[in-house]
Amino acid sequence: MAPKKKTFEQSMTELEEIVHKLEQGDASLEDAIALYQQGMTLSKNCHDQLQQAEQQLVAVVNEDGSQQPFATDGEK
């Protein structure tokens, strides 16, 4: 069974906790490296989720189901 993917909010909360732990400076070098690696993984997951959301938002679905790029103010 594949592990359940964390939501963006869950990943951000966990990432904030890791940053806080690293900023305290109490972790051993080995623990700090493990926390850093975990944080980088969470950061990549958040970035990927944001990119996916952006891709969904840049396309407008017309009534017939076709998609067209979303026009910004400068692209009329």
C-alpha positions as a LaTeX table, in Angstrom:
\begin{tabular}{lrrr}
\hline
Residue & $x$ (\AA) & $y$ (\AA) & $z$ (\AA) \\
\hline
Met1 & 0.00 & 0.00 & 0.00 \\
Ala2 & 1.42 & 3.40 & $-0.99$ \\
Pro3 & 1.84 & 5.95 & 1.79 \\
Lys4 & $-0.79$ & 8.67 & 1.88 \\
Lys5 & 0.48 & 11.92 & 0.38 \\
Lys6 & 0.54 & 14.82 & 2.84 \\
Thr7 & $-1.48$ & 17.90 & 2.15 \\
Phe8 & 0.32 & 21.16 & 1.44 \\
Glu9 & $-0.71$ & 22.46 & 4.85 \\
Gln10 & 0.57 & 19.34 & 6.65 \\
Ser11 & 3.91 & 19.58 & 4.86 \\
Met12 & 4.25 & 23.29 & 5.65 \\
Thr13 & 3.48 & 22.71 & 9.34 \\
Glu14 & 6.05 & 19.93 & 9.53 \\
Leu15 & 8.59 & 22.06 & 7.66 \\
Glu16 & 8.07 & 24.94 & 10.11 \\
Glu17 & 8.65 & 22.56 & 13.02 \\
Ile18 & 11.90 & 21.34 & 11.46 \\
Val19 & 13.11 & 24.90 & 10.88 \\
His20 & 12.33 & 25.74 & 14.51 \\
Lys21 & 14.30 & 22.70 & 15.74 \\
Leu22 & 17.27 & 23.59 & 13.54 \\
Glu23 & 17.20 & 27.24 & 14.66 \\
Gln24 & 17.38 & 26.17 & 18.32 \\
Gly25 & 20.77 & 24.59 & 17.62 \\
Asp26 & 20.31 & 21.80 & 20.17 \\
Ala27 & 20.39 & 18.91 & 17.68 \\
Ser28 & 23.47 & 16.79 & 17.18 \\
Leu29 & 25.16 & 17.02 & 13.80 \\
Glu30 & 23.63 & 13.71 & 12.71 \\
Asp31 & 20.15 & 14.79 & 13.79 \\
Ala32 & 20.56 & 18.18 & 12.13 \\
Ile33 & 21.55 & 16.52 & 8.85 \\
Ala34 & 18.54 & 14.18 & 9.05 \\
Leu35 & 16.22 & 17.11 & 9.82 \\
Tyr36 & 17.70 & 19.10 & 6.94 \\
Gln37 & 17.18 & 16.22 & 4.51 \\
Gln38 & 13.60 & 15.75 & 5.71 \\
Gly39 & 13.01 & 19.48 & 5.34 \\
Met40 & 14.36 & 19.49 & 1.78 \\
Thr41 & 12.02 & 16.62 & 0.87 \\
Leu42 & 9.06 & 18.50 & 2.36 \\
Ser43 & 10.11 & 21.67 & 0.57 \\
Lys44 & 10.24 & 19.86 & $-2.78$ \\
Asn45 & 6.80 & 18.33 & $-2.15$ \\
Cys46 & 5.36 & 21.78 & $-1.38$ \\
His47 & 6.97 & 23.25 & $-4.48$ \\
Asp48 & 5.59 & 20.45 & $-6.65$ \\
Gln49 & 2.10 & 20.89 & $-5.22$ \\
Leu50 & 2.22 & 24.64 & $-5.85$ \\
Gln51 & 3.34 & 24.11 & $-9.44$ \\
Gln52 & 0.51 & 21.63 & $-10.00$ \\
Ala53 & $-2.02$ & 24.09 & $-8.56$ \\
Glu54 & $-0.63$ & 26.85 & $-10.77$ \\
Gln55 & $-0.99$ & 24.68 & $-13.86$ \\
Gln56 & $-4.61$ & 24.03 & $-12.96$ \\
Leu57 & $-5.28$ & 27.73 & $-12.52$ \\
Val58 & $-3.70$ & 28.94 & $-15.77$ \\
Ala59 & $-6.21$ & 27.08 & $-17.92$ \\
Val60 & $-9.84$ & 28.08 & $-18.22$ \\
Val61 & $-12.30$ & 25.36 & $-19.17$ \\
Asn62 & $-14.89$ & 26.55 & $-21.68$ \\
Glu63 & $-18.50$ & 25.38 & $-21.73$ \\
Asp64 & $-17.67$ & 22.82 & $-24.42$ \\
Gly65 & $-14.95$ & 21.32 & $-22.22$ \\
Ser66 & $-12.02$ & 22.73 & $-24.18$ \\
Gln67 & $-9.27$ & 24.57 & $-22.37$ \\
Gln68 & $-7.69$ & 27.86 & $-23.17$ \\
Pro69 & $-4.94$ & 29.75 & $-21.37$ \\
Phe70 & $-6.11$ & 32.15 & $-18.72$ \\
Ala71 & $-5.61$ & 35.71 & $-19.94$ \\
Thr72 & $-3.96$ & 38.09 & $-17.52$ \\
Asp73 & $-4.49$ & 41.85 & $-17.65$ \\
Gly74 & $-1.51$ & 42.26 & $-19.97$ \\
Glu75 & $-2.60$ & 39.51 & $-22.40$ \\
Lys76 & $-5.96$ & 40.77 & $-23.69$ \\
\hline
\end{tabular}
